[in-house]
Short mmCIF file of C-alpha atoms in Angstrom, two decimals:
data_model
loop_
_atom_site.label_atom_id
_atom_site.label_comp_id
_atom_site.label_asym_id
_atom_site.label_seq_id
_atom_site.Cartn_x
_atom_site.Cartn_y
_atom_site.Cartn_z
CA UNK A 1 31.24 -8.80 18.20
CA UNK A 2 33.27 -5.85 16.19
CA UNK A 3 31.66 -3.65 13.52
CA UNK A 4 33.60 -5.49 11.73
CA UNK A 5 31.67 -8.60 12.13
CA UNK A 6 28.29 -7.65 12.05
CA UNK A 7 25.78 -8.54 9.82
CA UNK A 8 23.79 -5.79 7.72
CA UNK A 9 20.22 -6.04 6.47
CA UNK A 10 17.73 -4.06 4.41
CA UNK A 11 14.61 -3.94 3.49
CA UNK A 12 12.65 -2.73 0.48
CA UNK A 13 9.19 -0.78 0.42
CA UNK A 14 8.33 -0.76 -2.83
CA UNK A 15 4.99 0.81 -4.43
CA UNK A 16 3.67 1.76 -7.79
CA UNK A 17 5.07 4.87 -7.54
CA UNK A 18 7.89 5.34 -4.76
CA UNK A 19 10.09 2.95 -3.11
CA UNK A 20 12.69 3.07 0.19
CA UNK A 21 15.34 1.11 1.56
CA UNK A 22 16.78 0.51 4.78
CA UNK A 23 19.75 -1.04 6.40
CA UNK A 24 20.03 -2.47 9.59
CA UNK A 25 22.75 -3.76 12.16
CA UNK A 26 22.12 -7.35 13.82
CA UNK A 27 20.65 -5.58 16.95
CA UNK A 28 17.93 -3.96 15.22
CA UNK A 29 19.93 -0.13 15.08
CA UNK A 30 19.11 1.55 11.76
CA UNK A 31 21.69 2.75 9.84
CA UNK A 32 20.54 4.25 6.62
CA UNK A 33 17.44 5.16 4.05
CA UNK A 34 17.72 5.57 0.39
CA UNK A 35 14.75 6.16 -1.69
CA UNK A 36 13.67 5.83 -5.54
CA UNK A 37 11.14 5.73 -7.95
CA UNK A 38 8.55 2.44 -8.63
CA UNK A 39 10.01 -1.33 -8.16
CA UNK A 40 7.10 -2.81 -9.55
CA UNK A 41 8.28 -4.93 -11.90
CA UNK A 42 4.74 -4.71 -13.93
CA UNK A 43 4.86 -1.41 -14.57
CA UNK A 44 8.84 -0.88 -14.99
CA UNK A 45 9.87 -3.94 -16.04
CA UNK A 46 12.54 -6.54 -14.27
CA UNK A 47 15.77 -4.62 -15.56
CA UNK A 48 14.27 -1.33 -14.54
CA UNK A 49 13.30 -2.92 -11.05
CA UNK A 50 16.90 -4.70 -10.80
CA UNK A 51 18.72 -1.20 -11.39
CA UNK A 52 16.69 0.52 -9.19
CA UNK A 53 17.16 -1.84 -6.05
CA UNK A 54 20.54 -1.80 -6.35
CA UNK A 55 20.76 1.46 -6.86
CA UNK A 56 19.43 2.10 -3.61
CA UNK A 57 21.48 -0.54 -2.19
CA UNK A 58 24.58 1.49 -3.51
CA UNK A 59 23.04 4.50 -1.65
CA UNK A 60 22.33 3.16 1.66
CA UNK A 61 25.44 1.14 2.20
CA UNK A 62 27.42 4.58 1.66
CA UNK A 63 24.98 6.24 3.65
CA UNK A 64 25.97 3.43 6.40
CA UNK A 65 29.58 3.62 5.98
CA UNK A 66 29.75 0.17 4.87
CA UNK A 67 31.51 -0.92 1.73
CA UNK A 68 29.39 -0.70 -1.47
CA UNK A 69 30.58 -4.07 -2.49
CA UNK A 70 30.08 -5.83 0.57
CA UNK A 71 27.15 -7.67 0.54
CA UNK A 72 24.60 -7.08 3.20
CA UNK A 73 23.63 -10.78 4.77
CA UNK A 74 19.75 -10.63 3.53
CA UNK A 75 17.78 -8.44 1.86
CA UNK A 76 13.64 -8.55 2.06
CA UNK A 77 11.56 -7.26 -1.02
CA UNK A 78 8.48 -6.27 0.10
CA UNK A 79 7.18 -5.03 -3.55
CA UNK A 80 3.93 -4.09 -5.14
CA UNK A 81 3.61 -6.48 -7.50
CA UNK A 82 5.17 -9.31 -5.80
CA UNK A 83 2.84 -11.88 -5.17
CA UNK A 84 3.55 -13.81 -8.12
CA UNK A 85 6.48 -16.96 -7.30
CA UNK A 86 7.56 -16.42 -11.41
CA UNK A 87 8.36 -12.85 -10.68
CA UNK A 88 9.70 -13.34 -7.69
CA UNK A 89 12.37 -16.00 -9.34
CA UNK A 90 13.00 -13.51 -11.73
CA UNK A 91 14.26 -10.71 -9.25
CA UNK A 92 15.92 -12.48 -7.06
CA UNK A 93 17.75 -14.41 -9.80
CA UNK A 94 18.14 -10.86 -11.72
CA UNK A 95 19.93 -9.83 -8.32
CA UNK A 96 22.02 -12.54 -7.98
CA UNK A 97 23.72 -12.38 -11.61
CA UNK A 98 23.48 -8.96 -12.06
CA UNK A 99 24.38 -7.37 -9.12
CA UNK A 100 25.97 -10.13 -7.13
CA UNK A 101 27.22 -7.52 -4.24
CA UNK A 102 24.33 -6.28 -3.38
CA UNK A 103 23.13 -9.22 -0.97
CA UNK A 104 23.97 -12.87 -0.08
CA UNK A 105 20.29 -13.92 0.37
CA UNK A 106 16.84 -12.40 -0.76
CA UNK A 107 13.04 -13.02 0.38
CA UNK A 108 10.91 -11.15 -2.01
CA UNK A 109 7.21 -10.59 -1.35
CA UNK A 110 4.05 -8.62 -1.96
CA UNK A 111 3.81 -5.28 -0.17
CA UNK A 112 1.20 -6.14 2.35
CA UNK A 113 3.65 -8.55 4.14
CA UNK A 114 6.22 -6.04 4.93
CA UNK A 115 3.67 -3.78 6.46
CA UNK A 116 2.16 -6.49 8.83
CA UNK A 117 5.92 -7.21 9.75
CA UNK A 118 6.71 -4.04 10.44
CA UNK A 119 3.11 -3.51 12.73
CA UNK A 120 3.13 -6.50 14.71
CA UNK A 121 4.42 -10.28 15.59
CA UNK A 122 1.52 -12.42 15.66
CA UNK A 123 0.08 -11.45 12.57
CA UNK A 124 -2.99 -9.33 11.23
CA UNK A 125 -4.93 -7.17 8.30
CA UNK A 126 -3.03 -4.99 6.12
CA UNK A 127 -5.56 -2.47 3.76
CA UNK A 128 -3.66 -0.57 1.39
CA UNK A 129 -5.16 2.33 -0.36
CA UNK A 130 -2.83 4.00 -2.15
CA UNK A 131 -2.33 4.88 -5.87
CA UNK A 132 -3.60 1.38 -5.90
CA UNK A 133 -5.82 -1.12 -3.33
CA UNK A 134 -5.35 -4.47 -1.62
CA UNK A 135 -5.88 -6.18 1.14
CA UNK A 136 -4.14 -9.27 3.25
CA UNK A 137 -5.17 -11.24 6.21
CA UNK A 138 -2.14 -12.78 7.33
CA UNK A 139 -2.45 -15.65 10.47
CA UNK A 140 -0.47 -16.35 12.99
CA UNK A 141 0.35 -19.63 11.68
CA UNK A 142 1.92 -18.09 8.45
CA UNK A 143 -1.95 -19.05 6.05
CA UNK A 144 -2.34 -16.05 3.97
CA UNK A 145 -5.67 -14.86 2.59
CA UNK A 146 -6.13 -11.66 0.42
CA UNK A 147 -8.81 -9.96 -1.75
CA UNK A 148 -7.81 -7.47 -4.05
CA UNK A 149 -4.40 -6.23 -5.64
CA UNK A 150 -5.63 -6.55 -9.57
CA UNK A 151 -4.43 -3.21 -10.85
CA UNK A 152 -6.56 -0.54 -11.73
CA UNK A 153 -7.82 -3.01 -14.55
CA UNK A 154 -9.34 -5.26 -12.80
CA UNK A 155 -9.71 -3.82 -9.37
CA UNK A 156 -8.31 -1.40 -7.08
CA UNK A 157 -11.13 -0.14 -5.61
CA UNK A 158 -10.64 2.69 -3.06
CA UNK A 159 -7.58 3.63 -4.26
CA UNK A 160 -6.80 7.15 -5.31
CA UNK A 161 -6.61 5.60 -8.60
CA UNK A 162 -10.54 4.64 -8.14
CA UNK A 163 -11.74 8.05 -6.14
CA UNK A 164 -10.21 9.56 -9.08
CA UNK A 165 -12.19 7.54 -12.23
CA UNK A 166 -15.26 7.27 -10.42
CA UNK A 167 -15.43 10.65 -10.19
CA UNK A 168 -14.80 11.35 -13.32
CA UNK A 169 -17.31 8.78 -14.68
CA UNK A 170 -20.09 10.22 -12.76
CA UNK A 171 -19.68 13.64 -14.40
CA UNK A 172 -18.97 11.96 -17.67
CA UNK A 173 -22.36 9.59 -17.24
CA UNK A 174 -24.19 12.75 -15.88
CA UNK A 175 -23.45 14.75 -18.76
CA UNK A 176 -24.01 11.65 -21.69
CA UNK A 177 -27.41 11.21 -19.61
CA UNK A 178 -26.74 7.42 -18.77
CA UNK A 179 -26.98 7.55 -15.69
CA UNK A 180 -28.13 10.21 -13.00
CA UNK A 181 -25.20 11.02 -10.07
CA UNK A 182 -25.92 11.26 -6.64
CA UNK A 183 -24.85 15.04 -6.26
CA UNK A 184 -24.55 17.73 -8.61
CA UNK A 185 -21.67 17.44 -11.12
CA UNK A 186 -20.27 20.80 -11.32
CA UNK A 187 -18.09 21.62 -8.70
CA UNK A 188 -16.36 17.97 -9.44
CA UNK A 189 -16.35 19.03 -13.34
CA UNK A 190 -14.92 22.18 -12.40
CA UNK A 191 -12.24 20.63 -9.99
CA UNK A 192 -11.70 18.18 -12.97
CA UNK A 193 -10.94 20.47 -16.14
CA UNK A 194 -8.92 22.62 -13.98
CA UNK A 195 -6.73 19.28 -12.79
CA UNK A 196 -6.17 17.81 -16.28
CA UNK A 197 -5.74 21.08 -18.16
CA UNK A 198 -8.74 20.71 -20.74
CA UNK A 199 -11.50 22.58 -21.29
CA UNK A 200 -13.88 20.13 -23.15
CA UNK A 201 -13.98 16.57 -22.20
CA UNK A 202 -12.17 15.45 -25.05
CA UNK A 203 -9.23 17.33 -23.79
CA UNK A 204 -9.57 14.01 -21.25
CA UNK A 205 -9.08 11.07 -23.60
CA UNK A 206 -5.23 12.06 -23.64
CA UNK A 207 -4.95 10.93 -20.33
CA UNK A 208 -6.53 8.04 -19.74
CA UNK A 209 -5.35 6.29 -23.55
CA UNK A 210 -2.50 8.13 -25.19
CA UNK A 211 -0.55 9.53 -22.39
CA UNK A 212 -1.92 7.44 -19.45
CA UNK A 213 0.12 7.69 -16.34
CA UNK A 214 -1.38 6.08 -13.47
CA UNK A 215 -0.35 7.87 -10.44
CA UNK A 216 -1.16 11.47 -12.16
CA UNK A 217 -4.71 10.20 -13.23
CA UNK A 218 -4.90 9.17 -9.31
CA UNK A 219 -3.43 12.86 -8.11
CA UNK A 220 -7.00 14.10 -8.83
CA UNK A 221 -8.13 12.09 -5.77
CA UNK A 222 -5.97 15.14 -3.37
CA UNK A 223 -7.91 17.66 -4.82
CA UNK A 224 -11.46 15.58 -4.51
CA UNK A 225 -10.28 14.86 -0.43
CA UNK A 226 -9.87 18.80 -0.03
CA UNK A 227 -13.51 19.43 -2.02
CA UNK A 228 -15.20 16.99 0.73
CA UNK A 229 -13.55 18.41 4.06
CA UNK A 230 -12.95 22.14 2.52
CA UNK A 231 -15.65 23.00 0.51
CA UNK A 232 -18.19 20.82 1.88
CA UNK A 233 -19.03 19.49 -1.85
CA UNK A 234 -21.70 16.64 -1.49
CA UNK A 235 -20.66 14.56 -4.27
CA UNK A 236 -16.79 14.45 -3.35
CA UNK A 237 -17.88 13.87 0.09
CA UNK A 238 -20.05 10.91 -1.37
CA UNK A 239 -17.59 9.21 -3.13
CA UNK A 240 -15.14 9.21 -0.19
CA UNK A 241 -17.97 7.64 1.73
CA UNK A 242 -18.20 4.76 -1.14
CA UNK A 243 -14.73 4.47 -0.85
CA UNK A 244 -14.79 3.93 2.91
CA UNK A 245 -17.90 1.43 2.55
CA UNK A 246 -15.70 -1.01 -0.08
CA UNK A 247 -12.45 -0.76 2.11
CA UNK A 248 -14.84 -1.98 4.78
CA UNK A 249 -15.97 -4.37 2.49
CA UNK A 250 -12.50 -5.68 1.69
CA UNK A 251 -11.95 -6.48 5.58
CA UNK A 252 -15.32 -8.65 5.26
CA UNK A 253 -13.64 -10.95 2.20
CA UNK A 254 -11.49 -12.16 4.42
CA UNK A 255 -12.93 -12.58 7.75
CA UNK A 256 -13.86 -16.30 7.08
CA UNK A 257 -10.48 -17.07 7.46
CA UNK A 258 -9.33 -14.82 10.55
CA UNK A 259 -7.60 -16.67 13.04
CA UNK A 260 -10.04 -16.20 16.57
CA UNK A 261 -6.83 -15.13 18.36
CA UNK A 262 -6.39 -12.16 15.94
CA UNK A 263 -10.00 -11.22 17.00
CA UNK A 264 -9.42 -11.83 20.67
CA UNK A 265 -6.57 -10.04 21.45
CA UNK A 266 -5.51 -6.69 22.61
CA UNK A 267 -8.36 -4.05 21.21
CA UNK A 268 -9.66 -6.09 18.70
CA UNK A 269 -8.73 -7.17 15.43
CA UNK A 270 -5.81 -5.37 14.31
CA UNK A 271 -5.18 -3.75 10.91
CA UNK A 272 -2.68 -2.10 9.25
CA UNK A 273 -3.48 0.95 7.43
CA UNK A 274 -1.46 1.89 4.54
CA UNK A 275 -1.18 4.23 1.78
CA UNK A 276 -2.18 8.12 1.14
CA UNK A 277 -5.80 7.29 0.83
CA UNK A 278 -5.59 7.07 4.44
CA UNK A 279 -4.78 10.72 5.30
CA UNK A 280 -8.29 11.61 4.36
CA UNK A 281 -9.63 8.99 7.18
CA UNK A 282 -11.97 11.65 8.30
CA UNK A 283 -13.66 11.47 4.92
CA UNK A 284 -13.61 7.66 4.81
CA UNK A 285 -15.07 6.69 8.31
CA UNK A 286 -18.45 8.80 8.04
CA UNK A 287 -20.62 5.91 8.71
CA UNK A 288 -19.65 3.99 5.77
CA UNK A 289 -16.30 1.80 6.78
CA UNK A 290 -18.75 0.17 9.41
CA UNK A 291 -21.16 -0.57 7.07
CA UNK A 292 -18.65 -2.32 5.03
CA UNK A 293 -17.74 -4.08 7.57
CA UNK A 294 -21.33 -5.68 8.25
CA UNK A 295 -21.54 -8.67 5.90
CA UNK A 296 -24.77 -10.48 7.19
CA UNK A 297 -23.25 -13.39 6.22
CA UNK A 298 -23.27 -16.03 9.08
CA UNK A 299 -19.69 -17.52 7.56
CA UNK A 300 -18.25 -14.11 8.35
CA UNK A 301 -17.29 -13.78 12.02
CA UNK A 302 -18.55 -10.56 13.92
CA UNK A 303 -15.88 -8.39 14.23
CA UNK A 304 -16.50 -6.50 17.26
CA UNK A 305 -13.56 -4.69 18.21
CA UNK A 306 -11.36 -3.65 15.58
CA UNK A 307 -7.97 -1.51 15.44
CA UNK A 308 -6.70 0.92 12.74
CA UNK A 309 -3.16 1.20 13.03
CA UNK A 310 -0.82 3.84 10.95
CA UNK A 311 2.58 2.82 10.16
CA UNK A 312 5.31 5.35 11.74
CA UNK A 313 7.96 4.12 9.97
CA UNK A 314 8.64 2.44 6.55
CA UNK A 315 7.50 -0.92 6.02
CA UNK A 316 11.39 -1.98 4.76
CA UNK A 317 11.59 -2.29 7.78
CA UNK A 318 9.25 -5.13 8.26
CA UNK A 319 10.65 -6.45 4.47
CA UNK A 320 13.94 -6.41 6.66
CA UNK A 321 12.75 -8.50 9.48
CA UNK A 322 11.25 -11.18 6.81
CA UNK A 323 14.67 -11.03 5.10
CA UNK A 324 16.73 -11.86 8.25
CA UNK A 325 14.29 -14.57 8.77
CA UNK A 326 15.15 -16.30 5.12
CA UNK A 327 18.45 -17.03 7.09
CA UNK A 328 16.90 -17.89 10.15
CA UNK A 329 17.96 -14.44 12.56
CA UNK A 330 14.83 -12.71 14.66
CA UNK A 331 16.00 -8.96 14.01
CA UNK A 332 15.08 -7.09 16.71
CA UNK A 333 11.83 -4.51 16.09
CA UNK A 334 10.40 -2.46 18.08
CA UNK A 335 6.79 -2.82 17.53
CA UNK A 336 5.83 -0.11 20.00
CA UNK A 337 7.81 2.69 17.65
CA UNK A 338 6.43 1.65 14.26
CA UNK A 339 2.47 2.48 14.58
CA UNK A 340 -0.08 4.67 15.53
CA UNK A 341 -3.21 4.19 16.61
CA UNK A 342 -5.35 5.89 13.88
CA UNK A 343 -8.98 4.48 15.13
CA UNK A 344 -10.15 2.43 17.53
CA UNK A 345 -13.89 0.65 17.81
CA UNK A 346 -15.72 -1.47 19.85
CA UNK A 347 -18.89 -2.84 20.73
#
């Protein structure tokens, strides 16, 4: 088959705060990135979102040398924010009127799918703790099974979002005398006023109601990882601990529904570890991820070996392997170049 001939397909990562693209040949050869800003719909809205994926599709295709109006032959959209079938129709219809060159065919899906496509075949456990938090059990037979993924509203808890508020409440509570922290307050207060900019903790309230912006609010959680490992503060190093315990606890929601083949195979259960919470592992695993992941519950199967894996690569690359499959094509992935092994356990 000429280059003429081939068939092109991308796939989308997109998060609540950054977002990249790739294109790939029908062999599996990549041939371009392209990055922007957010493609969650919630927080952008669906024109933003539509403008934004094809601008990157604009981007990559001249990256690739291929014809900007030439439409690739599938395109995956693995999106935060994509869960819901209503949005979904609303993209992928947006696409299709809108921006009609972009792509002949679309499969649009929450972020946590394109990660586990991008990891492995069979199926697995992807925990994202990013700016936000969820987690999704997906089974080799294609069931699906999540907890988490409500927004910083209603959830996301060990995200950088979360590390971020709940320490900030505890000096807050501390200081109102509601409620009595673990550690001292004032090397977190300190680390606080100096983050935001304020000096009293009115200075605050801008922040988190006039000029809320999510992923600044959740920067704070950097500088709370480099009090725990760098300056040995107790209380950061306590709430990375919680943090750890409830992403353990996340794996534990949906073990009643693991398929037994995910937990028998090669080291253990695998799961897919995405997200910048993640770089601060170290912080996270101090005895507390285990203890999240002990439920006591005899519906919850014991998980005795487990596997942390660390994407290498993108996960549109995964989105583009679950786009090729809306038109029934296996792209080729090489499973062996897209992870890491970031932690292994067994019993």
């Amino acid at each position: 088959m000429g280059d003429a001939e081939r068939d092109y397909y991308g796939g989308i990562e997109g998060g609540a705060t950054h977002s990249k693209m790739v294109i790939m040949d029908d062999r599996g050869t990549i041939l371009a990135w392209s990055e922007a800003e957010s493609t969650n719909h919630w927080l952008i809205g669906i024109n933003m979102c539509l403008a934004r994926i094809n601008s990157m599709a604009e981007m990559a295709k001249q990256e690739a040398g291929i014809d900007i109006n030439k439409p690739l032959k599938a395109l995956g959209l693995s999106l935060s924010g994509g869960e819901q079938k209503e949005g979904q129709r609303k993209v992928i219809e947006g696409m299709k009127s809108k921006y009609p060159n972009v792509s002949e065919h679309y499969h649009m899906c929450t972020d946590t799918y394109g990660a586990i496509a991008t990891a492995c075949k069979a199926g697995g456990i992807v925990l994202i703790s990013g700016t936000g938090s969820n987690c999704q059990l997906i089974n080799p037979d294609g069931s699906v099974h999540t907890c988490g993924g409500w927004g910083h509203m209603l959830g996301d808890e060990s995200s950088a979002y979360w590390i971020s508020h709940k320490a900030v409440k505890i000096v807050f509570d501390a200081i109102d005398n509601l409620a009595s922290p673990p550690h001292d307050i004032q090397y977190v207060k300190g680390a606080m006023e100096k983050f935001y900019g304020i000096t009293e903790r009115f200075g605050l309230l801008d922040h988190v109601y006039t000029s809320f912006d999510k992923s600044k609010f959740a920067g704070f959680c950097k500088r709370l990882s480099e009090g725990a490992r760098d300056d040995k503060d107790p209380l950061c190093i306590w709430i990375f601990r919680e943090a750890g315990r409830l992403l353990g606890k996340h794996i534990v929601a949906v073990s009643p529904h693991i398929d037994q083949s995910l937990l028998e195979g090669e080291n253990g259960l695998r799961i897919v570890c995405v997200g910048s919470v993640w770089k601060s592992w170290d912080l996270l695993k101090e005895g507390k991820f285990h203890c999240g992941l002990t439920s006591g519950d005899s519906s919850c199967p014991d998980i005795k070996s487990f596997t942390l894996l660390k994407l290498k690569e993108s996960s549109a690359i995964g989105a583009a392997r679950l786009g090729a499959q809306e038109v029934d094509f296996d792209l080729p992935v090489d499973y062996k170049s897209t992870v890491d092994i970031l932690y292994q356990h067994e019993v």
